[in-house]
Coordinates of C-alpha atoms in Angstrom, one line a residue:
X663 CA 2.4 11.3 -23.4
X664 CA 4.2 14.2 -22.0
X665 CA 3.1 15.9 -18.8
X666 CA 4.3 19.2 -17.7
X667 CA 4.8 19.4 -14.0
X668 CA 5.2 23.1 -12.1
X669 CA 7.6 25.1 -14.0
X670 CA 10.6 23.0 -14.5
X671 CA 9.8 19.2 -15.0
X672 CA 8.2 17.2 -17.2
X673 CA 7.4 13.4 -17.4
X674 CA 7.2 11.2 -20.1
X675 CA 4.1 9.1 -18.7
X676 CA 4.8 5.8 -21.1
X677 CA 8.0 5.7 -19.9
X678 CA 7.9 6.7 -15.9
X679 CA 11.1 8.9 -17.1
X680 CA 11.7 12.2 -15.5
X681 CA 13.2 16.0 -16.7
X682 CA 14.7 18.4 -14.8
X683 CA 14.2 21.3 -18.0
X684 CA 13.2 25.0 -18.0
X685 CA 10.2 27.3 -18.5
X686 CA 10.5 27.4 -22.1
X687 CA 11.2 23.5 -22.6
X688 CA 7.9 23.2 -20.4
X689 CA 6.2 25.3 -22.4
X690 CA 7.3 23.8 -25.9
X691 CA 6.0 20.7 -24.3
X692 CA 2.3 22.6 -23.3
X693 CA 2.1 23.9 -27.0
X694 CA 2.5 20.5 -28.3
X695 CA 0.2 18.5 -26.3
X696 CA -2.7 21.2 -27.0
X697 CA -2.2 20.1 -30.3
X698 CA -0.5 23.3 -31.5
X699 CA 1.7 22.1 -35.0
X700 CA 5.8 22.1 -34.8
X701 CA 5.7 25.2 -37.0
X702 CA 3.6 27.1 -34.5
X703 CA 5.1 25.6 -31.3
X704 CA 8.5 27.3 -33.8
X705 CA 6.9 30.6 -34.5
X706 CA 5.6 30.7 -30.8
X707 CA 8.6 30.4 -29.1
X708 CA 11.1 31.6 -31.5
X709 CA 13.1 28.4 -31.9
X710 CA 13.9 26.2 -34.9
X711 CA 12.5 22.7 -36.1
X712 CA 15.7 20.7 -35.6
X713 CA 15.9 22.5 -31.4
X714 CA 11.9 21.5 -31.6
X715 CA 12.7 18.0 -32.8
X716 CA 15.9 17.6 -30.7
X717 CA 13.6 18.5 -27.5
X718 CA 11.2 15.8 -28.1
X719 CA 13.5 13.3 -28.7
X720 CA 15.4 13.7 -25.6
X721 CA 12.2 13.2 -23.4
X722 CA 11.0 10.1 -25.3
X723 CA 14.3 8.4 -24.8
X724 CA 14.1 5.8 -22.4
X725 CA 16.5 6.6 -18.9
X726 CA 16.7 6.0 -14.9
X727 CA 17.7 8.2 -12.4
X728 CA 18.2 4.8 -10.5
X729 CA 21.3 2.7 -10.9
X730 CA 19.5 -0.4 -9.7
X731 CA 17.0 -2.8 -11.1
X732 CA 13.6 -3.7 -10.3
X733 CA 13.4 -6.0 -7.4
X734 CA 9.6 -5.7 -7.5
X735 CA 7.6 -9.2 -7.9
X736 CA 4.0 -10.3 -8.1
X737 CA 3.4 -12.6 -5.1
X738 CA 0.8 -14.6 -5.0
X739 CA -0.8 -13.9 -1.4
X740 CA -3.9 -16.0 0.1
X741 CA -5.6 -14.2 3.2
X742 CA -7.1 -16.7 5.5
X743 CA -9.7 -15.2 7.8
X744 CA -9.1 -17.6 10.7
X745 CA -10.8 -15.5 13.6
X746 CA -14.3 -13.7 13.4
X747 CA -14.0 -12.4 16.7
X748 CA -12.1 -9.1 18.1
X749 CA -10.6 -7.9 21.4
X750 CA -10.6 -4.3 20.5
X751 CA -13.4 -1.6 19.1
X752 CA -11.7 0.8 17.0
X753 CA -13.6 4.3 16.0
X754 CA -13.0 3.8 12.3
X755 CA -13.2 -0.2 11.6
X756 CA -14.9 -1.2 8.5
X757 CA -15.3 -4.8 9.6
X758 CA -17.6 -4.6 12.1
X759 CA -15.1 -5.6 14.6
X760 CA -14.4 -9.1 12.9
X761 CA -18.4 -10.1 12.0
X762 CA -18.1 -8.3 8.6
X763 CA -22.2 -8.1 8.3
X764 CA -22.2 -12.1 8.9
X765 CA -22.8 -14.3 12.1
X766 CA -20.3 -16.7 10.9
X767 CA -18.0 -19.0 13.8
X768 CA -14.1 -18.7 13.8
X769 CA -12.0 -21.6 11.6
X770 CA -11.5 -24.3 14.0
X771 CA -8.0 -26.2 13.7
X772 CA -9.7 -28.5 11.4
X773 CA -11.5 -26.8 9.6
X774 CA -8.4 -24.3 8.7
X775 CA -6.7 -26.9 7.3
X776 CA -9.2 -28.6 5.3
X777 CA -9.7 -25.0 4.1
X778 CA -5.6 -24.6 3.4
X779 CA -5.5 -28.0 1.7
X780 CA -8.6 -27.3 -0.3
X781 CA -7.0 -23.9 -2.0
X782 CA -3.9 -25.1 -3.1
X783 CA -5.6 -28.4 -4.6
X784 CA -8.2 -26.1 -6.3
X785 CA -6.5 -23.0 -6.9
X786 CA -3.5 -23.3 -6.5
X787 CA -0.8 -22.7 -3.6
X788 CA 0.1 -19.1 -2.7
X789 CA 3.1 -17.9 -2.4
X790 CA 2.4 -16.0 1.2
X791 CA -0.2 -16.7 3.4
X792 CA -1.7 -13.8 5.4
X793 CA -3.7 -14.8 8.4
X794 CA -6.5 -12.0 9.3
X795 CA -9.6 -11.4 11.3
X796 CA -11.3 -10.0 13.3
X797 CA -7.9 -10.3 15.8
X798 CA -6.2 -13.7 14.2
X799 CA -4.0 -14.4 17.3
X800 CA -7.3 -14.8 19.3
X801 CA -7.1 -18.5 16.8
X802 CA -3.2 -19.8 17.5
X803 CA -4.1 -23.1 17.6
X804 CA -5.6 -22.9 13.8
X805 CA -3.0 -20.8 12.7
X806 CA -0.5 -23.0 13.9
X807 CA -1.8 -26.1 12.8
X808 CA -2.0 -24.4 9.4
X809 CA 1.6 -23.7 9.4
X810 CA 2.3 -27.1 10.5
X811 CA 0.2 -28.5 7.9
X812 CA 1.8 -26.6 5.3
X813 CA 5.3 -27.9 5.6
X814 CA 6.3 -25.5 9.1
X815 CA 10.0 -24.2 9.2
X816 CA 10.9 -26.1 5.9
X817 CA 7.5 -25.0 3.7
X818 CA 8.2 -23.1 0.5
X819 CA 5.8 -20.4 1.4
X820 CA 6.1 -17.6 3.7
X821 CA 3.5 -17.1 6.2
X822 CA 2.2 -13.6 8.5
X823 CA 0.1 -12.2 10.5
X824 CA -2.0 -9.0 10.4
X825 CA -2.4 -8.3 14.5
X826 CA -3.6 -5.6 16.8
X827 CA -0.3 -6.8 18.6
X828 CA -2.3 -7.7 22.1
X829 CA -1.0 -11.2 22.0
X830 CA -0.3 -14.0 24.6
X831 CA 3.7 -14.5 23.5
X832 CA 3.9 -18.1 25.3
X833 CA 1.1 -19.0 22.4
X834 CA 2.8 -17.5 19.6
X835 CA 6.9 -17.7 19.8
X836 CA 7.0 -21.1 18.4
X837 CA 5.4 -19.6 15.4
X838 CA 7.8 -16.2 15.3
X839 CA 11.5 -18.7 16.2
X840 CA 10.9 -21.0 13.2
X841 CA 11.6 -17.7 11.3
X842 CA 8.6 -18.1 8.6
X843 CA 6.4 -16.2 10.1
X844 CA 6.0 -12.6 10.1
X845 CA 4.1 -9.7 12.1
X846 CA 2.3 -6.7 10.9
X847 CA 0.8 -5.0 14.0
X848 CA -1.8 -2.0 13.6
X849 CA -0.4 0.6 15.6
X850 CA -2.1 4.5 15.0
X851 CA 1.0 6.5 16.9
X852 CA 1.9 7.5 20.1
X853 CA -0.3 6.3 23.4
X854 CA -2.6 9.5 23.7
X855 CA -4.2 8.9 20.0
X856 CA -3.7 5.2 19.6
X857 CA -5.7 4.7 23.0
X858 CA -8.3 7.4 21.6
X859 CA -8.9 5.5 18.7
X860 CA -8.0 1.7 19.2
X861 CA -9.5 1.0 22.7
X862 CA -10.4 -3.0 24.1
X863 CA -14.0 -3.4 24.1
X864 CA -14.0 -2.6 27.6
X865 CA -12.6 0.9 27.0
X866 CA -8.5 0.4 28.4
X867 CA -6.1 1.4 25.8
X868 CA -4.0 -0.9 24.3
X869 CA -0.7 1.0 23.4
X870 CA 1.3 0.2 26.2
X871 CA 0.8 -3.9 25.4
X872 CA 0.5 -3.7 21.9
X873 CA 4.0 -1.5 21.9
X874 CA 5.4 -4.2 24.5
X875 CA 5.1 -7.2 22.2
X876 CA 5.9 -5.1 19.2
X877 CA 9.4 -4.9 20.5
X878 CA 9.7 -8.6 22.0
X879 CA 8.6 -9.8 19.2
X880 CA 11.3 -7.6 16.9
X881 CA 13.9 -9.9 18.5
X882 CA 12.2 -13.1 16.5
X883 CA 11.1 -12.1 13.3
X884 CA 10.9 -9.0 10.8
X885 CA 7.7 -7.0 12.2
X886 CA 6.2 -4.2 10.4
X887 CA 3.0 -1.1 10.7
X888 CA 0.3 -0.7 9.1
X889 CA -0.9 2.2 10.5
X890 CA -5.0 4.5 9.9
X891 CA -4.2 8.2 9.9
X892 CA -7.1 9.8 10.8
X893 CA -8.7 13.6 11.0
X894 CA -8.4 13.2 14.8
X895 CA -4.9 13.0 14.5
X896 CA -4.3 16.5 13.3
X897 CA -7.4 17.3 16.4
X898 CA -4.8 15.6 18.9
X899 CA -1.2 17.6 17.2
X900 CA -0.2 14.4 14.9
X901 CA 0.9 15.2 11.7
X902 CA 2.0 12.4 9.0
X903 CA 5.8 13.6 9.7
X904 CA 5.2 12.8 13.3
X905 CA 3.4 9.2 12.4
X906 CA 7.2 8.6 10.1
X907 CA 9.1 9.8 12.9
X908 CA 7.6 8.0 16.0
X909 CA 7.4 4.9 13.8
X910 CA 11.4 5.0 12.7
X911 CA 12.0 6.1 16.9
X912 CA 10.5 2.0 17.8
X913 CA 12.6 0.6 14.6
X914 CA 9.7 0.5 12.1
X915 CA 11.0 2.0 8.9
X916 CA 8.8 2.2 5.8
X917 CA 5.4 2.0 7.7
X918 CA 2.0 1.7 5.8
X919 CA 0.1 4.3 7.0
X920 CA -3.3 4.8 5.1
X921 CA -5.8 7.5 5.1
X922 CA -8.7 6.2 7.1
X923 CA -12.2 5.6 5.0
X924 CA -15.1 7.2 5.8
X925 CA -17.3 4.6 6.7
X926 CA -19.9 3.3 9.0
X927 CA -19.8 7.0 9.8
X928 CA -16.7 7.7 10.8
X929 CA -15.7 11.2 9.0
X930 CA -12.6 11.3 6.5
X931 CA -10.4 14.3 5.8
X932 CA -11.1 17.3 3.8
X933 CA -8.6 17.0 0.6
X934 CA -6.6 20.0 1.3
X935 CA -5.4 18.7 4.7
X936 CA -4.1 15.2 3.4
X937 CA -2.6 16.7 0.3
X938 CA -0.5 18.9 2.3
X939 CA 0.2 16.1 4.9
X940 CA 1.4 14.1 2.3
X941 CA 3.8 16.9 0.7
X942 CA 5.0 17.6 3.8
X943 CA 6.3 13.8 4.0
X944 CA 7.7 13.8 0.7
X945 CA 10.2 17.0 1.5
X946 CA 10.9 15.5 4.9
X947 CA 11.6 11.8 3.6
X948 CA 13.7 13.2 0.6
X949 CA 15.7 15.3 2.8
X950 CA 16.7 12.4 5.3
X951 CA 17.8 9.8 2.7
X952 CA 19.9 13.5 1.4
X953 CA 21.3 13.4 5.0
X954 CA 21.6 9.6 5.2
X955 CA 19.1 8.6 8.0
X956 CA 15.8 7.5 5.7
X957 CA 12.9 8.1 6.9
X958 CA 10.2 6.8 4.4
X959 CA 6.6 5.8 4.3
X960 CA 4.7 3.0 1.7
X961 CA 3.1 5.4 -0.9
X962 CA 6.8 7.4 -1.2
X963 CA 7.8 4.2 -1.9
X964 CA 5.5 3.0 -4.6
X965 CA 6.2 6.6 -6.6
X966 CA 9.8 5.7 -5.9
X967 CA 9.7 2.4 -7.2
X968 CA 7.6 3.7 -10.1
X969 CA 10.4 6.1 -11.4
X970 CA 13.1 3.4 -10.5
X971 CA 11.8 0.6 -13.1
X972 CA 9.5 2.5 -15.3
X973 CA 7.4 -0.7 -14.2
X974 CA 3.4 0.8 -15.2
X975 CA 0.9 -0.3 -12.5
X976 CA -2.0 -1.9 -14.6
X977 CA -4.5 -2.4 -11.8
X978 CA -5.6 -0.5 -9.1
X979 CA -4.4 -3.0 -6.4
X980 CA -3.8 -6.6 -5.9
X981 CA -7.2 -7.9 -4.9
X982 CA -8.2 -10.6 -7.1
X983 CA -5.4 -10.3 -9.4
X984 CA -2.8 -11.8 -6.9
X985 CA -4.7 -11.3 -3.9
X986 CA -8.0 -13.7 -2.6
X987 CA -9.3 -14.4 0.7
X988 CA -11.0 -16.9 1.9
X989 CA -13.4 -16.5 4.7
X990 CA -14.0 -19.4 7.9
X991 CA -16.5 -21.0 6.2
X992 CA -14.6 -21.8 2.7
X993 CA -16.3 -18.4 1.2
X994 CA -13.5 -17.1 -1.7
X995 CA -13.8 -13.4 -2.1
X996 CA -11.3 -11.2 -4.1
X997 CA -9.9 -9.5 -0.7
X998 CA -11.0 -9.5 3.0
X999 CA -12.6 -5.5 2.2
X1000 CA -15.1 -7.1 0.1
X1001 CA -15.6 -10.4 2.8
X1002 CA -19.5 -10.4 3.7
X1003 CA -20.7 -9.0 0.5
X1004 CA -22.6 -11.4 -1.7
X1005 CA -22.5 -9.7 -5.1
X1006 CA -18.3 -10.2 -5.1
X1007 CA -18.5 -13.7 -3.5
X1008 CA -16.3 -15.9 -6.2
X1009 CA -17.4 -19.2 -5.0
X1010 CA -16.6 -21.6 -1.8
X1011 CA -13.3 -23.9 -1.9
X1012 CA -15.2 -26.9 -0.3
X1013 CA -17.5 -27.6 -3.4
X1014 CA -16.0 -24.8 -6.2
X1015 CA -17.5 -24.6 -9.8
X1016 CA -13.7 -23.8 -11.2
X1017 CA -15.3 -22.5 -14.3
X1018 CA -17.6 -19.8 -12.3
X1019 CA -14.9 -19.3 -10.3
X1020 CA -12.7 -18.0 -12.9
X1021 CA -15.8 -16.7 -14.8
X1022 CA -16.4 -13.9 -11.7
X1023 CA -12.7 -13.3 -10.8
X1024 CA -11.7 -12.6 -14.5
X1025 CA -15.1 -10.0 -14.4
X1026 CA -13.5 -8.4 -11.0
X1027 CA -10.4 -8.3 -12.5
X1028 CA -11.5 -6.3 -15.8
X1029 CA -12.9 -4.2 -13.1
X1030 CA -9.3 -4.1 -11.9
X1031 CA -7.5 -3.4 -14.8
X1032 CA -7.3 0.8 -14.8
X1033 CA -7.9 1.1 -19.1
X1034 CA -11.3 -0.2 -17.6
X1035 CA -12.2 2.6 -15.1
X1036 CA -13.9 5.0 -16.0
X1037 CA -11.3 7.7 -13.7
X1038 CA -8.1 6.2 -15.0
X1039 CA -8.3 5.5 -18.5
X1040 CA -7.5 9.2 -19.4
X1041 CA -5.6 10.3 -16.3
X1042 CA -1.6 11.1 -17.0
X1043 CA -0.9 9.7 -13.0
X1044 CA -2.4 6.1 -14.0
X1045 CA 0.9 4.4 -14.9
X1046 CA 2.2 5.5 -11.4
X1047 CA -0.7 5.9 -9.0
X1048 CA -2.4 2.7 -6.5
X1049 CA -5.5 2.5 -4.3
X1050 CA -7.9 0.0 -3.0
X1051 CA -10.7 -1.1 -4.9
X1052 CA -12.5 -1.8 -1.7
X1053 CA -12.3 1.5 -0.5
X1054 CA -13.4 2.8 -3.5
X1055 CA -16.2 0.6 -3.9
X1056 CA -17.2 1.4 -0.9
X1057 CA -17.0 5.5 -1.5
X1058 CA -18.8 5.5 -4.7
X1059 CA -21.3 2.3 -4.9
X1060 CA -19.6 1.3 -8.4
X1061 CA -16.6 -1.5 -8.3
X1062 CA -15.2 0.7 -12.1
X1063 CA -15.2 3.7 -10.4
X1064 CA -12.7 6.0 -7.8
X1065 CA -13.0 8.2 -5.1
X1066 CA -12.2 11.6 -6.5
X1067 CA -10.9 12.5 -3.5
X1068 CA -8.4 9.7 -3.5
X1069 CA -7.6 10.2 -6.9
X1070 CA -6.8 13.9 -6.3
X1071 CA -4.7 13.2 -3.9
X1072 CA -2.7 10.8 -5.8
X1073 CA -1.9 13.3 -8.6
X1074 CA -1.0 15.6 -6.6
X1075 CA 1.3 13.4 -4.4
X1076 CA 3.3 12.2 -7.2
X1077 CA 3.5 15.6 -9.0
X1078 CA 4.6 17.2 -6.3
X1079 CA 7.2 14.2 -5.4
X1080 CA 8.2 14.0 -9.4
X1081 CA 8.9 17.7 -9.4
X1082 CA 11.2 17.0 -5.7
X1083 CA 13.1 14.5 -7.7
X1084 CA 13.8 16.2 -10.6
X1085 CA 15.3 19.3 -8.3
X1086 CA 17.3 16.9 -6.4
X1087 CA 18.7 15.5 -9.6
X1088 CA 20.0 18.9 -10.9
X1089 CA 22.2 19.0 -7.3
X1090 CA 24.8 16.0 -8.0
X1091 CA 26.1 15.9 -4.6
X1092 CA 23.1 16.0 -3.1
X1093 CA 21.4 13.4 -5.4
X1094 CA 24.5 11.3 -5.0
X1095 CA 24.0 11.0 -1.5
X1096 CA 19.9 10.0 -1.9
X1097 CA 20.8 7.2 -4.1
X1098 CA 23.5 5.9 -2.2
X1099 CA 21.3 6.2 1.1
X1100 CA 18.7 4.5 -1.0
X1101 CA 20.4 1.9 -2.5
X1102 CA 21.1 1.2 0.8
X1103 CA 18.1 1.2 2.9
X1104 CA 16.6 -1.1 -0.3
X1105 CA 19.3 -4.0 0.3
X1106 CA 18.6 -3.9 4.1
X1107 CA 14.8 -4.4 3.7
X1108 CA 15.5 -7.4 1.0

């Protein structure tokens, strides 16, 4: 199918190809898709069968604006909730500050292991192993003993942790110098709104320790961001442009920074705000890899990536497809958004029915699978676009369908980037210096 985009560019949404064209090409394009015959689309525009025909073979032919292949891989990734207890009380978290809805204890040492052991005996051995809480460094001695278990500095896998960054560093650097492990830390931005909405339970902020370690710990191992951008960011002056910038200022490049759900009451943003947030970070992130300092952010990337390979996206996200958590109890859920919640509960790896096992995961993963949604099955971004499918549970009550809102602002993100790349392309100086910085800037992360 051929989608017209703004006045100029058109994308051929089978084959993630893009086309820097004009008005009347856009329109020729329009006419067709309405279902308007060649000889009308002809006697409409005033141009001949064989220019008709010529048009619409040029945009089905297959083409990359990238001279690189895909380095894009499934990886099997196994999130082990080893702590159920938190330091911190953020504003916006979903988890109920590590109890997720259930009075449950924190893995012991023992019992992670057993729990390690069990999963790759019964379903097999990930390829990454993401420890997670609650705050999962509050439980060192289970996540090391895991790591140990697993085969330590000469184990196949690789191994990280997902942390609020307010760590003892005496009880974790043996983990970080066997360089296997690595850090995600969830840091919301400079002190002033980071503070505001990640206090400790006592009320201090926890920037200033949580920045601290961030940096020691960049001397060990590869550390990255995930980072919740909220409506009280643009209360407090923050825009996403800032978020990029202060991020790539403490050496984080290509931060995950998320719109925050509304849950448990805490209010999202009104559409038009994060759609012109996020278009706002396209023309800034375009222009610096133009000018050779990239600047990026994880969805840029994704749309990116998309274009790149022509690779289609065939589920919403990873969870239960090459993502599963298991909880501290042996409880297998299809990610750690849908831990607590009996109706997606896939079993317990202690005592696991494989056959129910697979029999619920393969119905999650229909659920998955965007030709099964009820918002994506028809929608020209679906090839391109991700999301969570706990988050959208979560919006809308039904595990097939998406938050509109979400799904708004994806189309309009990657129009408005696909039309940015197809003007950038029509400059070949300017478009030579984006791939080059790009190609770049790729190597150096891999």
């Amino acid at each position: 199918m051929l989608k017209v985009l703004g006045n100029s560019t058109i994308l051929n949404t089978d084959t993630l190809n893009l086309f820097d064209v004009n008005e009347a090409a856009c329109r020729a394009v329009e006419l067709v898709s309405s279902g308007y015959s060649r000889d009308d689309v002809c006697s409409t525009l005033g141009c001949t069968l064989q220019e008709l025909d010529e048009l619409l073979s040029k945009l089905s032919e297959p083409r990359s604006y990238f001279p690189r292949e895909s380095q894009l891989h499934d990886r099997k990734r196994l999130v082990l909730m080893v702590s159920r207890d938190c330091n911190m009380r953020c504003r916006y978290c979903y988890a109920g500050h590590g109890i997720y809805g259930t009075e449950l204890p924190s893995m012991t040492p023992e019992s992670a292991v057993a729990i390690a052991r069990a999963c790759v005996e019964k379903i097999g051995g990930p390829d990454f192993y993401m420890f997670f809480g609650g705050e999962p460094t509050m439980n060192i001695a289970a996540i090391g003993r895991v790591f140990d278990a697993l085969g330590g500095d000469n184990a196949p896998q690789l191994f990280g942790i997902v942390t609020n960054g307010t760590f003892s560093r005496k009880e974790i650097q043996h983990l970080l110098e066997t360089h296997k492990m690595t850090l995600t830390f969830s840091i919301d931005g400079p002190q002033d709104i980071h503070d505001f909405l990640r206090p400790y339970s006592d009320g201090r902020g926890s920037f200033n320790t949580a920045l601290d370690n961030l940096r020691w710990a960049q001397q060990f191992t590869r550390v990255g961001v995930e980072a919740t951008f909220t409506p009280d960011h643009i209360k407090r002056g923050y825009s996403l442009v800032d978020l990029i910038e202060f991020f790539h200022s403490i050496g984080i490049d290509g931060p995950h920074i998320v719109p925050v759900a509304p849950k448990n009451g805490y209010r999202g943003f009104e559409p038009d705000i994060l759609i012109r947030e996020y278009r706002q970070a396209i023309d800034y992130c375009l222009q610096s890899f133009v000018e050779g300092r990239p600047h990026w952010y994880t969805l840029l990337v994704n749309i990116l990536g998309a274009f790149a390979d022509g690779r289609k996206r065939e589920y919403l996200c990873p969870a239960g497809v090459s993502t599963l958590c298991v909880d501290s109890n042996g409880d297998l859920y299809p990610c750690f958004m849908f831990v607590g919640a009996a109706e997606f509960l896939l079993g317990n790896i202690f005592h696991l029915d494989k056959s129910d096992f697979e029999k619920r995961r393969d119905t999650f993963i229909r659920a998955a699978r965007k030709s099964n949604r009820s918002n994506c099955s028809s929608c020209w971004a679906s090839n391109i676009c991700g999301g969570c499918m706990g988050s959208a549970f979560w919006a809308t009550g039904c595990l097939t369908d998406n938050d509109p809102a979400w799904c708004e602002l994806q189309r309009q993100t990657i129009a408005y980037a696909a039309q940015r790349l197809a003007k950038l392309h029509s400059d070949q100086a300017a478009w030579q210096c984006f791939v080059d910085t790009l190609t770049k800037a790729t190597n150096d992360v891999e």
